[in-house]
PDB file of C-alpha atoms in Angstrom:
ATOM      1  CA  GLU A 743      70.118  67.699  78.238  1.00  0.00           C
ATOM      2  CA  THR A 744      69.341  71.192  76.966  1.00  0.00           C
ATOM      3  CA  GLY A 745      72.174  73.587  76.122  1.00  0.00           C
ATOM      4  CA  VAL A 746      72.600  75.620  79.305  1.00  0.00           C
ATOM      5  CA  THR A 747      70.938  74.574  82.524  1.00  0.00           C
ATOM      6  CA  GLN A 748      70.714  76.595  85.714  1.00  0.00           C
ATOM      7  CA  THR A 749      69.760  75.539  89.213  1.00  0.00           C
ATOM      8  CA  PRO A 750      67.912  76.443  91.275  1.00  0.00           C
ATOM      9  CA  ARG A 751      65.283  78.203  89.165  1.00  0.00           C
ATOM     10  CA  HIS A 752      64.023  80.091  92.210  1.00  0.00           C
ATOM     11  CA  LEU A 753      65.830  81.001  95.415  1.00  0.00           C
ATOM     12  CA  VAL A 754      64.700  82.981  98.442  1.00  0.00           C
ATOM     13  CA  MET A 755      67.348  83.842 100.973  1.00  0.00           C
ATOM     14  CA  GLY A 756      67.884  86.055 103.965  1.00  0.00           C
ATOM     15  CA  MET A 757      70.646  88.628 104.059  1.00  0.00           C
ATOM     16  CA  THR A 758      72.825  86.453 106.286  1.00  0.00           C
ATOM     17  CA  ASN A 759      72.537  83.255 104.266  1.00  0.00           C
ATOM     18  CA  LYS A 760      75.136  81.682 102.024  1.00  0.00           C
ATOM     19  CA  LYS A 761      73.882  80.046  98.871  1.00  0.00           C
ATOM     20  CA  SER A 762      75.188  79.144  95.422  1.00  0.00           C
ATOM     21  CA  LEU A 763      73.812  79.253  91.910  1.00  0.00           C
ATOM     22  CA  LYS A 764      74.918  76.558  89.496  1.00  0.00           C
ATOM     23  CA  CYS A 765      75.227  76.605  85.735  1.00  0.00           C
ATOM     24  CA  GLU A 766      76.142  73.763  83.400  1.00  0.00           C
ATOM     25  CA  GLN A 767      76.598  73.946  79.650  1.00  0.00           C
ATOM     26  CA  HIS A 768      76.436  70.904  77.364  1.00  0.00           C
ATOM     27  CA  LEU A 769      77.563  72.700  74.214  1.00  0.00           C
ATOM     28  CA  GLY A 770      81.314  72.264  74.398  1.00  0.00           C
ATOM     29  CA  HIS A 771      81.812  76.031  74.636  1.00  0.00           C
ATOM     30  CA  ASN A 772      84.946  77.685  75.943  1.00  0.00           C
ATOM     31  CA  ALA A 773      83.445  80.803  77.529  1.00  0.00           C
ATOM     32  CA  MET A 774      80.871  81.229  80.270  1.00  0.00           C
ATOM     33  CA  TYR A 775      79.214  84.329  81.707  1.00  0.00           C
ATOM     34  CA  TRP A 776      77.091  85.555  84.586  1.00  0.00           C
ATOM     35  CA  TYR A 777      74.584  88.334  83.833  1.00  0.00           C
ATOM     36  CA  LYS A 778      72.183  90.136  86.169  1.00  0.00           C
ATOM     37  CA  GLN A 779      68.759  91.100  84.833  1.00  0.00           C
ATOM     38  CA  SER A 780      66.790  93.625  86.884  1.00  0.00           C
ATOM     39  CA  ALA A 781      63.512  95.276  86.004  1.00  0.00           C
ATOM     40  CA  LYS A 782      63.881  98.414  83.903  1.00  0.00           C
ATOM     41  CA  LYS A 783      67.647  97.960  83.549  1.00  0.00           C
ATOM     42  CA  PRO A 784      69.785  96.549  80.740  1.00  0.00           C
ATOM     43  CA  LEU A 785      71.424  93.179  81.242  1.00  0.00           C
ATOM     44  CA  GLU A 786      74.531  93.703  83.345  1.00  0.00           C
ATOM     45  CA  LEU A 787      77.582  91.574  82.740  1.00  0.00           C
ATOM     46  CA  MET A 788      79.063  90.390  86.020  1.00  0.00           C
ATOM     47  CA  PHE A 789      81.790  87.882  85.187  1.00  0.00           C
ATOM     48  CA  VAL A 790      83.355  86.237  82.144  1.00  0.00           C
ATOM     49  CA  TYR A 791      85.409  83.060  82.093  1.00  0.00           C
ATOM     50  CA  SER A 792      87.366  81.880  79.078  1.00  0.00           C
ATOM     51  CA  LEU A 793      88.928  78.433  79.268  1.00  0.00           C
ATOM     52  CA  GLU A 794      88.284  78.450  83.016  1.00  0.00           C
ATOM     53  CA  GLU A 795      90.153  81.713  83.566  1.00  0.00           C
ATOM     54  CA  ARG A 796      88.347  84.835  84.664  1.00  0.00           C
ATOM     55  CA  VAL A 797      88.925  87.386  81.938  1.00  0.00           C
ATOM     56  CA  GLU A 798      86.578  90.170  82.899  1.00  0.00           C
ATOM     57  CA  ASN A 799      85.280  91.254  86.241  1.00  0.00           C
ATOM     58  CA  ASN A 800      83.089  94.301  86.166  1.00  0.00           C
ATOM     59  CA  SER A 801      82.628  96.279  89.342  1.00  0.00           C
ATOM     60  CA  VAL A 802      80.750  93.573  91.200  1.00  0.00           C
ATOM     61  CA  PRO A 803      80.499  93.608  95.011  1.00  0.00           C
ATOM     62  CA  SER A 804      82.564  90.986  96.764  1.00  0.00           C
ATOM     63  CA  ARG A 805      79.424  89.393  98.173  1.00  0.00           C
ATOM     64  CA  PHE A 806      79.215  87.737  94.749  1.00  0.00           C
ATOM     65  CA  SER A 807      81.977  85.192  94.189  1.00  0.00           C
ATOM     66  CA  PRO A 808      82.254  83.202  90.936  1.00  0.00           C
ATOM     67  CA  GLU A 809      83.877  79.823  90.499  1.00  0.00           C
ATOM     68  CA  CYS A 810      84.624  77.959  87.279  1.00  0.00           C
ATOM     69  CA  PRO A 811      86.031  74.502  88.079  1.00  0.00           C
ATOM     70  CA  ASN A 812      85.983  73.415  84.415  1.00  0.00           C
ATOM     71  CA  SER A 813      84.737  74.680  81.076  1.00  0.00           C
ATOM     72  CA  SER A 814      81.297  73.115  81.557  1.00  0.00           C
ATOM     73  CA  HIS A 815      80.447  74.380  85.018  1.00  0.00           C
ATOM     74  CA  LEU A 816      80.070  77.821  86.530  1.00  0.00           C
ATOM     75  CA  PHE A 817      78.982  78.769  90.020  1.00  0.00           C
ATOM     76  CA  LEU A 818      77.989  82.027  91.650  1.00  0.00           C
ATOM     77  CA  HIS A 819      78.452  81.969  95.415  1.00  0.00           C
ATOM     78  CA  LEU A 820      76.253  84.385  97.313  1.00  0.00           C
ATOM     79  CA  HIS A 821      76.986  85.735 100.781  1.00  0.00           C
ATOM     80  CA  THR A 822      75.347  88.480 102.887  1.00  0.00           C
ATOM     81  CA  LEU A 823      73.334  89.813 100.003  1.00  0.00           C
ATOM     82  CA  GLN A 824      71.171  92.940 100.071  1.00  0.00           C
ATOM     83  CA  PRO A 825      67.518  93.249  99.021  1.00  0.00           C
ATOM     84  CA  GLU A 826      68.618  95.243  95.955  1.00  0.00           C
ATOM     85  CA  ASP A 827      70.435  92.114  94.758  1.00  0.00           C
ATOM     86  CA  SER A 828      67.064  90.512  94.047  1.00  0.00           C
ATOM     87  CA  ALA A 829      67.014  89.854  90.307  1.00  0.00           C
ATOM     88  CA  LEU A 830      67.130  87.198  87.618  1.00  0.00           C
ATOM     89  CA  TYR A 831      70.652  85.821  87.289  1.00  0.00           C
ATOM     90  CA  LEU A 832      71.387  84.491  83.853  1.00  0.00           C
ATOM     91  CA  CYS A 833      74.223  82.199  82.906  1.00  0.00           C
ATOM     92  CA  ALA A 834      75.386  82.136  79.290  1.00  0.00           C
ATOM     93  CA  SER A 835      78.025  80.434  77.200  1.00  0.00           C
ATOM     94  CA  SER A 836      79.635  81.046  73.830  1.00  0.00           C
ATOM     95  CA  GLN A 837      81.959  79.063  71.604  1.00  0.00           C
ATOM     96  CA  GLU A 838      84.753  81.528  72.218  1.00  0.00           C
ATOM     97  CA  ALA A 839      84.778  84.628  74.410  1.00  0.00           C
ATOM     98  CA  LEU A 840      83.190  87.501  72.521  1.00  0.00           C
ATOM     99  CA  THR A 841      85.864  90.099  71.970  1.00  0.00           C
ATOM    100  CA  GLY A 842      84.583  92.203  69.113  1.00  0.00           C
ATOM    101  CA  ILE A 843      86.929  90.448  66.751  1.00  0.00           C
ATOM    102  CA  ASN A 844      84.936  87.285  67.230  1.00  0.00           C
ATOM    103  CA  THR A 845      81.213  88.070  67.183  1.00  0.00           C
ATOM    104  CA  GLY A 846      79.393  84.995  68.270  1.00  0.00           C
ATOM    105  CA  GLU A 847      76.164  83.916  69.837  1.00  0.00           C
ATOM    106  CA  LEU A 848      75.413  83.860  73.519  1.00  0.00           C
ATOM    107  CA  PHE A 849      73.433  80.831  74.660  1.00  0.00           C
ATOM    108  CA  PHE A 850      71.522  81.641  77.813  1.00  0.00           C
ATOM    109  CA  GLY A 851      70.112  79.432  80.504  1.00  0.00           C
ATOM    110  CA  GLU A 852      66.603  79.959  81.853  1.00  0.00           C
ATOM    111  CA  GLY A 853      67.894  81.950  84.797  1.00  0.00           C
ATOM    112  CA  SER A 854      67.753  81.735  88.571  1.00  0.00           C
ATOM    113  CA  ARG A 855      65.204  84.094  90.131  1.00  0.00           C
ATOM    114  CA  LEU A 856      66.729  85.354  93.383  1.00  0.00           C
ATOM    115  CA  THR A 857      64.780  87.092  96.114  1.00  0.00           C
ATOM    116  CA  VAL A 858      66.667  88.523  99.084  1.00  0.00           C
ATOM    117  CA  LEU A 859      64.543  89.240 102.130  1.00  0.00           C
TER     118      LEU A 859
ATOM    119  CA  THR B1416      79.809 104.608  78.320  1.00  0.00           C
ATOM    120  CA  GLN B1417      77.933 103.216  75.334  1.00  0.00           C
ATOM    121  CA  LEU B1418      74.158 103.121  75.609  1.00  0.00           C
ATOM    122  CA  LEU B1419      71.497 101.473  73.506  1.00  0.00           C
ATOM    123  CA  GLU B1420      68.050 103.026  73.732  1.00  0.00           C
ATOM    124  CA  GLN B1421      65.139 100.814  72.771  1.00  0.00           C
ATOM    125  CA  SER B1422      61.695 102.092  71.923  1.00  0.00           C
ATOM    126  CA  PRO B1423      58.948 101.662  72.632  1.00  0.00           C
ATOM    127  CA  GLN B1424      59.425 100.191  76.082  1.00  0.00           C
ATOM    128  CA  PHE B1425      56.047  98.409  75.924  1.00  0.00           C
ATOM    129  CA  LEU B1426      53.863  97.480  72.978  1.00  0.00           C
ATOM    130  CA  SER B1427      50.510  95.735  72.980  1.00  0.00           C
ATOM    131  CA  ILE B1428      48.928  94.933  69.639  1.00  0.00           C
ATOM    132  CA  GLN B1429      46.280  92.730  68.092  1.00  0.00           C
ATOM    133  CA  GLU B1430      47.152  89.590  66.189  1.00  0.00           C
ATOM    134  CA  GLY B1431      47.723  90.355  62.511  1.00  0.00           C
ATOM    135  CA  GLU B1432      49.045  93.884  63.005  1.00  0.00           C
ATOM    136  CA  ASN B1433      52.470  95.072  61.904  1.00  0.00           C
ATOM    137  CA  LEU B1434      54.974  96.709  64.246  1.00  0.00           C
ATOM    138  CA  THR B1435      58.464  98.170  64.360  1.00  0.00           C
ATOM    139  CA  VAL B1436      60.769  98.454  67.337  1.00  0.00           C
ATOM    140  CA  TYR B1437      63.910 100.518  67.433  1.00  0.00           C
ATOM    141  CA  CYS B1438      67.367 100.347  68.916  1.00  0.00           C
ATOM    142  CA  ASN B1439      69.353 103.588  68.839  1.00  0.00           C
ATOM    143  CA  SER B1440      72.724 104.795  70.004  1.00  0.00           C
ATOM    144  CA  SER B1441      75.120 107.672  69.531  1.00  0.00           C
ATOM    145  CA  SER B1442      77.960 105.146  69.377  1.00  0.00           C
ATOM    146  CA  VAL B1443      79.133 103.004  66.486  1.00  0.00           C
ATOM    147  CA  PHE B1444      78.958  99.236  66.866  1.00  0.00           C
ATOM    148  CA  SER B1445      80.876  96.652  64.872  1.00  0.00           C
ATOM    149  CA  SER B1446      77.846  94.381  65.022  1.00  0.00           C
ATOM    150  CA  LEU B1447      74.434  94.275  66.594  1.00  0.00           C
ATOM    151  CA  GLN B1448      72.351  91.354  67.774  1.00  0.00           C
ATOM    152  CA  TRP B1449      68.658  90.925  68.495  1.00  0.00           C
ATOM    153  CA  TYR B1450      67.471  88.467  71.135  1.00  0.00           C
ATOM    154  CA  ARG B1451      63.959  87.434  72.162  1.00  0.00           C
ATOM    155  CA  GLN B1452      63.230  86.430  75.746  1.00  0.00           C
ATOM    156  CA  GLU B1453      59.977  84.649  76.477  1.00  0.00           C
ATOM    157  CA  PRO B1454      58.519  84.675  80.002  1.00  0.00           C
ATOM    158  CA  GLY B1455      60.426  82.313  82.287  1.00  0.00           C
ATOM    159  CA  GLU B1456      63.168  81.727  79.730  1.00  0.00           C
ATOM    160  CA  GLY B1457      66.579  83.106  78.864  1.00  0.00           C
ATOM    161  CA  PRO B1458      67.165  85.274  75.782  1.00  0.00           C
ATOM    162  CA  VAL B1459      67.549  83.488  72.448  1.00  0.00           C
ATOM    163  CA  LEU B1460      69.470  84.975  69.538  1.00  0.00           C
ATOM    164  CA  LEU B1461      67.375  85.927  66.521  1.00  0.00           C
ATOM    165  CA  VAL B1462      69.932  87.598  64.273  1.00  0.00           C
ATOM    166  CA  THR B1463      73.333  89.283  64.048  1.00  0.00           C
ATOM    167  CA  VAL B1464      73.886  92.200  61.664  1.00  0.00           C
ATOM    168  CA  VAL B1465      77.403  93.351  60.886  1.00  0.00           C
ATOM    169  CA  THR B1466      77.359  95.568  57.782  1.00  0.00           C
ATOM    170  CA  GLY B1467      75.954  99.100  57.675  1.00  0.00           C
ATOM    171  CA  GLY B1468      72.688  99.107  55.738  1.00  0.00           C
ATOM    172  CA  GLU B1469      72.316  95.360  56.043  1.00  0.00           C
ATOM    173  CA  VAL B1470      68.809  93.894  55.962  1.00  0.00           C
ATOM    174  CA  LYS B1471      68.090  90.373  57.178  1.00  0.00           C
ATOM    175  CA  LYS B1472      64.805  88.525  57.084  1.00  0.00           C
ATOM    176  CA  LEU B1473      63.691  85.728  59.341  1.00  0.00           C
ATOM    177  CA  LYS B1474      60.221  84.636  58.210  1.00  0.00           C
ATOM    178  CA  ARG B1475      57.964  87.541  59.262  1.00  0.00           C
ATOM    179  CA  LEU B1476      60.764  89.422  61.011  1.00  0.00           C
ATOM    180  CA  THR B1477      62.901  91.972  59.157  1.00  0.00           C
ATOM    181  CA  PHE B1478      66.018  93.389  60.772  1.00  0.00           C
ATOM    182  CA  GLN B1479      67.906  96.424  59.539  1.00  0.00           C
ATOM    183  CA  PHE B1480      71.273  97.836  60.593  1.00  0.00           C
ATOM    184  CA  GLY B1481      71.660 101.560  60.064  1.00  0.00           C
ATOM    185  CA  ASP B1482      74.139 102.822  57.463  1.00  0.00           C
ATOM    186  CA  ALA B1483      76.271 104.411  60.180  1.00  0.00           C
ATOM    187  CA  ARG B1484      76.048 101.266  62.371  1.00  0.00           C
ATOM    188  CA  LYS B1485      74.556 103.261  65.253  1.00  0.00           C
ATOM    189  CA  ASP B1486      70.998 102.007  65.109  1.00  0.00           C
ATOM    190  CA  SER B1487      68.819  99.079  64.158  1.00  0.00           C
ATOM    191  CA  SER B1488      65.183  98.241  63.709  1.00  0.00           C
ATOM    192  CA  LEU B1489      63.058  95.134  63.890  1.00  0.00           C
ATOM    193  CA  HIS B1490      59.856  94.972  61.872  1.00  0.00           C
ATOM    194  CA  ILE B1491      57.309  92.217  62.428  1.00  0.00           C
ATOM    195  CA  THR B1492      54.647  91.607  59.822  1.00  0.00           C
ATOM    196  CA  ALA B1493      51.303  90.081  60.788  1.00  0.00           C
ATOM    197  CA  ALA B1494      52.213  89.567  64.428  1.00  0.00           C
ATOM    198  CA  GLN B1495      51.147  86.346  66.113  1.00  0.00           C
ATOM    199  CA  PRO B1496      50.721  85.486  69.814  1.00  0.00           C
ATOM    200  CA  GLY B1497      53.912  83.421  69.586  1.00  0.00           C
ATOM    201  CA  ASP B1498      55.829  86.652  68.944  1.00  0.00           C
ATOM    202  CA  THR B1499      55.075  87.779  72.506  1.00  0.00           C
ATOM    203  CA  GLY B1500      58.203  88.389  74.526  1.00  0.00           C
ATOM    204  CA  LEU B1501      60.949  90.816  75.455  1.00  0.00           C
ATOM    205  CA  TYR B1502      63.059  91.913  72.470  1.00  0.00           C
ATOM    206  CA  LEU B1503      66.609  92.883  73.369  1.00  0.00           C
ATOM    207  CA  CYS B1504      69.219  94.478  71.162  1.00  0.00           C
ATOM    208  CA  ALA B1505      72.895  94.070  72.015  1.00  0.00           C
ATOM    209  CA  GLY B1506      75.800  95.896  70.446  1.00  0.00           C
ATOM    210  CA  ASP B1507      79.420  94.903  70.182  1.00  0.00           C
ATOM    211  CA  SER B1508      81.816  97.834  70.250  1.00  0.00           C
ATOM    212  CA  GLY B1509      84.540  95.794  68.612  1.00  0.00           C
ATOM    213  CA  ALA B1510      87.008  97.299  71.055  1.00  0.00           C
ATOM    214  CA  GLY B1511      88.285  93.984  72.318  1.00  0.00           C
ATOM    215  CA  SER B1512      86.040  93.987  75.351  1.00  0.00           C
ATOM    216  CA  TYR B1513      84.136  90.902  76.358  1.00  0.00           C
ATOM    217  CA  GLN B1514      81.096  93.015  77.100  1.00  0.00           C
ATOM    218  CA  LEU B1515      78.074  93.393  74.881  1.00  0.00           C
ATOM    219  CA  THR B1516      76.018  96.527  75.486  1.00  0.00           C
ATOM    220  CA  PHE B1517      72.369  95.588  75.965  1.00  0.00           C
ATOM    221  CA  GLY B1518      69.317  97.786  75.663  1.00  0.00           C
ATOM    222  CA  LYS B1519      66.546  97.652  78.262  1.00  0.00           C
ATOM    223  CA  GLY B1520      64.288  95.844  75.819  1.00  0.00           C
ATOM    224  CA  THR B1521      60.865  96.206  74.257  1.00  0.00           C
ATOM    225  CA  LYS B1522      58.151  94.117  75.864  1.00  0.00           C
ATOM    226  CA  LEU B1523      55.725  92.982  73.158  1.00  0.00           C
ATOM    227  CA  SER B1524      52.306  91.484  73.812  1.00  0.00           C
ATOM    228  CA  VAL B1525      50.321  90.154  70.875  1.00  0.00           C
ATOM    229  CA  ILE B1526      46.677  89.672  71.755  1.00  0.00           C
ATOM    230  CA  PRO B1527      44.769  86.906  69.942  1.00  0.00           C
TER     231      PRO B1527
END
């Protein structure tokens, strides 16, 4: 298995649907992240989990709900999304949560391309 | 709010040419990373620079961190089609936040 795997790779959903994105890391890392990548915008950090605890939650609408059942798995539950939520959602992991004291490497998955109709 | 400005936004060159892309900020970063993202893939780390004035080489790629730790450059010598991708710089403020500041990226196309 490759380092960080994301499913599905592509998802099309209506605004009233409920769907989930899944991420699994096989690297034994302690921290996992959700990023949003939109055209012409920098990567936006959405959520950070360290040892299964959410440690950072940027101003993300409640229609996005993360879940981290264990240190290897991360989910992003999607509900009543808007067309402007269409983007590439990237999951990443790192050995320890990056805090500035500990500068490490982010390992990204291939992303889930989400289209909201 | 810390910002990282990358330039140029797009770059299309012929195989064998040299190029430089830039990552600039008015803020100081404790470290700066460069990632490359190929189409359909996630970003992959190329290098981390942590000391002002530091130069790191990775085969044909040369990375430099500015003396004041506010800017960085990536120079590619004799570009090859395999260098095609989106180059992202990411800065760590060192302020104890979990958040890296990413630039918007430079999209490089190397034409055979």
